[in-house]
């Protein structure tokens, strides 16, 4: 499987040493099957970026595919909430977030690879709105489906 990683520097060999802990799926080496998306990730500042290309053989690896029918958007949201900071605005929102973590969180520690959505700023704001009771689950799902590139383009490898 061909994967791309966007960076400001050449990364010859993926390593967790320089990976940030508080990303969507925790500390991981995030990749996409699309070179254009890797370039977008790489060019977050004024400087030029590099799309590093890799081949990943999934044989023998444990893969969690959050886009399979086995999981819902709530599973993804619980993983996101477990790894990123959510500002909750009310006691009810705190209780809802706790419920989400207690009932929908998947243990991702046994997996070598995670395939799923990536929460850029707009998607993270949808997630925050849902947790804070500003939009319903149906509205969250509708907004997710409206942005089809999120389903088909970015997949992360942690």
PDB file of C-alpha atoms in Angstrom:
ATOM      1  CA  UNK A   1       0.000   0.000   0.000  1.00  0.00           C
ATOM      2  CA  UNK A   2       1.403   3.394  -1.015  1.00  0.00           C
ATOM      3  CA  UNK A   3       1.223   6.024   1.726  1.00  0.00           C
ATOM      4  CA  UNK A   4       2.356   9.624   2.034  1.00  0.00           C
ATOM      5  CA  UNK A   5       3.454  11.665   5.043  1.00  0.00           C
ATOM      6  CA  UNK A   6       3.678  15.444   4.934  1.00  0.00           C
ATOM      7  CA  UNK A   7       6.558  17.108   6.722  1.00  0.00           C
ATOM      8  CA  UNK A   8       8.834  20.132   6.581  1.00  0.00           C
ATOM      9  CA  UNK A   9      11.800  17.749   6.271  1.00  0.00           C
ATOM     10  CA  UNK A  10      12.635  14.461   4.584  1.00  0.00           C
ATOM     11  CA  UNK A  11      11.646  11.553   6.829  1.00  0.00           C
ATOM     12  CA  UNK A  12      13.433   8.491   5.485  1.00  0.00           C
ATOM     13  CA  UNK A  13      12.183   6.073   8.133  1.00  0.00           C
ATOM     14  CA  UNK A  14       8.949   6.545  10.091  1.00  0.00           C
ATOM     15  CA  UNK A  15       9.597   6.963  13.796  1.00  0.00           C
ATOM     16  CA  UNK A  16       7.423   7.776  16.789  1.00  0.00           C
ATOM     17  CA  UNK A  17      10.237   9.686  18.492  1.00  0.00           C
ATOM     18  CA  UNK A  18       9.219  13.068  17.067  1.00  0.00           C
ATOM     19  CA  UNK A  19       5.472  12.430  16.916  1.00  0.00           C
ATOM     20  CA  UNK A  20       3.172  14.550  19.039  1.00  0.00           C
ATOM     21  CA  UNK A  21       1.078  12.740  21.601  1.00  0.00           C
ATOM     22  CA  UNK A  22      -2.142  14.732  21.361  1.00  0.00           C
ATOM     23  CA  UNK A  23      -3.275  13.979  17.813  1.00  0.00           C
ATOM     24  CA  UNK A  24      -6.557  12.371  16.749  1.00  0.00           C
ATOM     25  CA  UNK A  25      -5.401   8.816  17.500  1.00  0.00           C
ATOM     26  CA  UNK A  26      -2.676   9.708  19.966  1.00  0.00           C
ATOM     27  CA  UNK A  27       1.014   9.409  19.217  1.00  0.00           C
ATOM     28  CA  UNK A  28       1.430   7.976  15.754  1.00  0.00           C
ATOM     29  CA  UNK A  29       2.961   8.433  12.343  1.00  0.00           C
ATOM     30  CA  UNK A  30       0.069   9.886  10.347  1.00  0.00           C
ATOM     31  CA  UNK A  31      -0.137   9.116   6.637  1.00  0.00           C
ATOM     32  CA  UNK A  32      -2.566   9.351   3.750  1.00  0.00           C
ATOM     33  CA  UNK A  33      -2.880   7.432   0.470  1.00  0.00           C
ATOM     34  CA  UNK A  34      -2.982  10.819  -1.327  1.00  0.00           C
ATOM     35  CA  UNK A  35       0.138  12.831  -2.141  1.00  0.00           C
ATOM     36  CA  UNK A  36      -1.867  16.082  -2.370  1.00  0.00           C
ATOM     37  CA  UNK A  37      -3.149  15.676   1.186  1.00  0.00           C
ATOM     38  CA  UNK A  38       0.377  14.994   2.450  1.00  0.00           C
ATOM     39  CA  UNK A  39       1.519  18.229   0.799  1.00  0.00           C
ATOM     40  CA  UNK A  40      -1.325  20.096   2.472  1.00  0.00           C
ATOM     41  CA  UNK A  41      -0.250  18.714   5.850  1.00  0.00           C
ATOM     42  CA  UNK A  42       3.386  19.588   5.082  1.00  0.00           C
ATOM     43  CA  UNK A  43       2.712  23.218   4.147  1.00  0.00           C
ATOM     44  CA  UNK A  44       1.183  24.460   7.379  1.00  0.00           C
ATOM     45  CA  UNK A  45       3.631  27.349   7.585  1.00  0.00           C
ATOM     46  CA  UNK A  46       5.118  29.724   5.033  1.00  0.00           C
ATOM     47  CA  UNK A  47       7.903  27.233   4.278  1.00  0.00           C
ATOM     48  CA  UNK A  48       7.803  24.564   1.604  1.00  0.00           C
ATOM     49  CA  UNK A  49       6.874  21.057   2.604  1.00  0.00           C
ATOM     50  CA  UNK A  50       7.819  17.569   1.531  1.00  0.00           C
ATOM     51  CA  UNK A  51       5.564  14.627   0.748  1.00  0.00           C
ATOM     52  CA  UNK A  52       7.457  11.554   1.932  1.00  0.00           C
ATOM     53  CA  UNK A  53       6.408   8.337   0.143  1.00  0.00           C
ATOM     54  CA  UNK A  54       6.295   4.894   1.786  1.00  0.00           C
ATOM     55  CA  UNK A  55       5.161   1.376   0.983  1.00  0.00           C
ATOM     56  CA  UNK A  56       3.321  -0.381   3.800  1.00  0.00           C
ATOM     57  CA  UNK A  57       2.689  -4.109   3.757  1.00  0.00           C
ATOM     58  CA  UNK A  58      -0.306  -4.782   6.005  1.00  0.00           C
ATOM     59  CA  UNK A  59       0.369  -8.512   6.212  1.00  0.00           C
ATOM     60  CA  UNK A  60       0.818  -9.499   9.839  1.00  0.00           C
ATOM     61  CA  UNK A  61      -0.314  -6.107  11.139  1.00  0.00           C
ATOM     62  CA  UNK A  62      -3.374  -5.535  13.279  1.00  0.00           C
ATOM     63  CA  UNK A  63      -5.607  -2.963  11.533  1.00  0.00           C
ATOM     64  CA  UNK A  64      -8.480  -1.032  13.102  1.00  0.00           C
ATOM     65  CA  UNK A  65     -10.711   0.292  10.305  1.00  0.00           C
ATOM     66  CA  UNK A  66     -13.039   2.880  11.797  1.00  0.00           C
ATOM     67  CA  UNK A  67     -14.799   3.269   8.454  1.00  0.00           C
ATOM     68  CA  UNK A  68     -16.009  -0.314   8.452  1.00  0.00           C
ATOM     69  CA  UNK A  69     -19.660  -0.894   9.275  1.00  0.00           C
ATOM     70  CA  UNK A  70     -18.612  -2.322  12.630  1.00  0.00           C
ATOM     71  CA  UNK A  71     -18.055   1.147  14.128  1.00  0.00           C
ATOM     72  CA  UNK A  72     -20.004   4.391  14.313  1.00  0.00           C
ATOM     73  CA  UNK A  73     -19.067   8.034  14.348  1.00  0.00           C
ATOM     74  CA  UNK A  74     -19.418   7.869  18.149  1.00  0.00           C
ATOM     75  CA  UNK A  75     -16.513   5.415  18.357  1.00  0.00           C
ATOM     76  CA  UNK A  76     -14.340   7.807  16.368  1.00  0.00           C
ATOM     77  CA  UNK A  77     -15.520  10.743  18.475  1.00  0.00           C
ATOM     78  CA  UNK A  78     -14.675   8.896  21.707  1.00  0.00           C
ATOM     79  CA  UNK A  79     -11.136   8.173  20.447  1.00  0.00           C
ATOM     80  CA  UNK A  80     -10.782  11.812  19.448  1.00  0.00           C
ATOM     81  CA  UNK A  81     -12.021  12.949  22.874  1.00  0.00           C
ATOM     82  CA  UNK A  82      -9.582  10.587  24.575  1.00  0.00           C
ATOM     83  CA  UNK A  83      -6.617  12.040  22.684  1.00  0.00           C
ATOM     84  CA  UNK A  84      -7.435  15.713  22.166  1.00  0.00           C
ATOM     85  CA  UNK A  85      -8.638  18.373  24.541  1.00  0.00           C
ATOM     86  CA  UNK A  86     -12.333  19.194  24.414  1.00  0.00           C
ATOM     87  CA  UNK A  87     -13.525  22.355  26.118  1.00  0.00           C
ATOM     88  CA  UNK A  88     -16.926  21.501  27.507  1.00  0.00           C
ATOM     89  CA  UNK A  89     -19.186  24.397  28.384  1.00  0.00           C
ATOM     90  CA  UNK A  90     -21.676  22.910  30.854  1.00  0.00           C
ATOM     91  CA  UNK A  91     -21.956  20.194  33.492  1.00  0.00           C
ATOM     92  CA  UNK A  92     -24.326  18.334  31.152  1.00  0.00           C
ATOM     93  CA  UNK A  93     -21.712  18.443  28.371  1.00  0.00           C
ATOM     94  CA  UNK A  94     -19.080  17.074  30.797  1.00  0.00           C
ATOM     95  CA  UNK A  95     -21.461  14.268  31.705  1.00  0.00           C
ATOM     96  CA  UNK A  96     -22.130  13.543  28.017  1.00  0.00           C
ATOM     97  CA  UNK A  97     -18.411  13.446  27.261  1.00  0.00           C
ATOM     98  CA  UNK A  98     -17.864  11.051  30.160  1.00  0.00           C
ATOM     99  CA  UNK A  99     -20.689   8.839  28.844  1.00  0.00           C
ATOM    100  CA  UNK A 100     -19.119   8.844  25.385  1.00  0.00           C
ATOM    101  CA  UNK A 101     -15.731   7.820  26.786  1.00  0.00           C
ATOM    102  CA  UNK A 102     -17.228   5.157  29.069  1.00  0.00           C
ATOM    103  CA  UNK A 103     -19.477   3.579  26.430  1.00  0.00           C
ATOM    104  CA  UNK A 104     -17.999   4.203  22.977  1.00  0.00           C
ATOM    105  CA  UNK A 105     -14.230   4.290  23.438  1.00  0.00           C
ATOM    106  CA  UNK A 106     -12.321   1.523  21.681  1.00  0.00           C
ATOM    107  CA  UNK A 107      -9.013   0.331  23.115  1.00  0.00           C
ATOM    108  CA  UNK A 108      -6.662   1.189  20.259  1.00  0.00           C
ATOM    109  CA  UNK A 109      -3.513  -0.084  21.988  1.00  0.00           C
ATOM    110  CA  UNK A 110      -3.516  -3.547  20.327  1.00  0.00           C
ATOM    111  CA  UNK A 111      -3.600  -2.066  16.802  1.00  0.00           C
ATOM    112  CA  UNK A 112      -0.600  -1.374  14.603  1.00  0.00           C
ATOM    113  CA  UNK A 113      -2.573   0.630  12.038  1.00  0.00           C
ATOM    114  CA  UNK A 114      -5.667   2.784  12.404  1.00  0.00           C
ATOM    115  CA  UNK A 115      -7.676   3.755   9.337  1.00  0.00           C
ATOM    116  CA  UNK A 116     -10.181   6.488   9.871  1.00  0.00           C
ATOM    117  CA  UNK A 117     -11.211  10.092   9.731  1.00  0.00           C
ATOM    118  CA  UNK A 118      -8.890  12.988  10.424  1.00  0.00           C
ATOM    119  CA  UNK A 119     -10.207  15.903  12.476  1.00  0.00           C
ATOM    120  CA  UNK A 120      -8.977  19.063  10.819  1.00  0.00           C
ATOM    121  CA  UNK A 121     -10.148  22.325  12.377  1.00  0.00           C
ATOM    122  CA  UNK A 122     -13.609  22.300  10.802  1.00  0.00           C
ATOM    123  CA  UNK A 123     -14.311  18.686  11.765  1.00  0.00           C
ATOM    124  CA  UNK A 124     -12.974  19.213  15.252  1.00  0.00           C
ATOM    125  CA  UNK A 125     -15.369  22.153  15.600  1.00  0.00           C
ATOM    126  CA  UNK A 126     -18.279  19.867  14.576  1.00  0.00           C
ATOM    127  CA  UNK A 127     -17.160  17.363  17.213  1.00  0.00           C
ATOM    128  CA  UNK A 128     -16.963  20.140  19.826  1.00  0.00           C
ATOM    129  CA  UNK A 129     -20.425  21.396  18.866  1.00  0.00           C
ATOM    130  CA  UNK A 130     -21.857  17.906  19.298  1.00  0.00           C
ATOM    131  CA  UNK A 131     -20.206  17.345  22.681  1.00  0.00           C
ATOM    132  CA  UNK A 132     -21.452  20.737  23.880  1.00  0.00           C
ATOM    133  CA  UNK A 133     -25.030  19.985  22.791  1.00  0.00           C
ATOM    134  CA  UNK A 134     -25.063  22.594  20.015  1.00  0.00           C
ATOM    135  CA  UNK A 135     -25.844  20.072  17.256  1.00  0.00           C
ATOM    136  CA  UNK A 136     -27.547  16.677  17.310  1.00  0.00           C
ATOM    137  CA  UNK A 137     -26.011  13.351  16.330  1.00  0.00           C
ATOM    138  CA  UNK A 138     -28.007  13.466  13.093  1.00  0.00           C
ATOM    139  CA  UNK A 139     -26.611  16.922  12.294  1.00  0.00           C
ATOM    140  CA  UNK A 140     -23.077  15.730  13.060  1.00  0.00           C
ATOM    141  CA  UNK A 141     -23.511  12.753  10.727  1.00  0.00           C
ATOM    142  CA  UNK A 142     -25.013  14.959   8.011  1.00  0.00           C
ATOM    143  CA  UNK A 143     -22.110  17.399   8.206  1.00  0.00           C
ATOM    144  CA  UNK A 144     -19.720  14.477   8.026  1.00  0.00           C
ATOM    145  CA  UNK A 145     -21.368  13.060   4.907  1.00  0.00           C
ATOM    146  CA  UNK A 146     -21.449  16.492   3.253  1.00  0.00           C
ATOM    147  CA  UNK A 147     -17.669  16.603   3.374  1.00  0.00           C
ATOM    148  CA  UNK A 148     -17.039  13.395   1.440  1.00  0.00           C
ATOM    149  CA  UNK A 149     -13.329  14.076   1.033  1.00  0.00           C
ATOM    150  CA  UNK A 150     -12.895  13.418   4.720  1.00  0.00           C
ATOM    151  CA  UNK A 151     -14.115   9.872   4.226  1.00  0.00           C
ATOM    152  CA  UNK A 152     -12.178   9.125   1.075  1.00  0.00           C
ATOM    153  CA  UNK A 153      -8.948  11.080   1.370  1.00  0.00           C
ATOM    154  CA  UNK A 154      -7.264  11.219   4.752  1.00  0.00           C
ATOM    155  CA  UNK A 155      -6.576   7.988   6.510  1.00  0.00           C
ATOM    156  CA  UNK A 156      -4.170   7.845   9.388  1.00  0.00           C
ATOM    157  CA  UNK A 157      -1.610   5.270  10.280  1.00  0.00           C
ATOM    158  CA  UNK A 158      -0.727   5.317  13.944  1.00  0.00           C
TER     159      UNK A 158
END
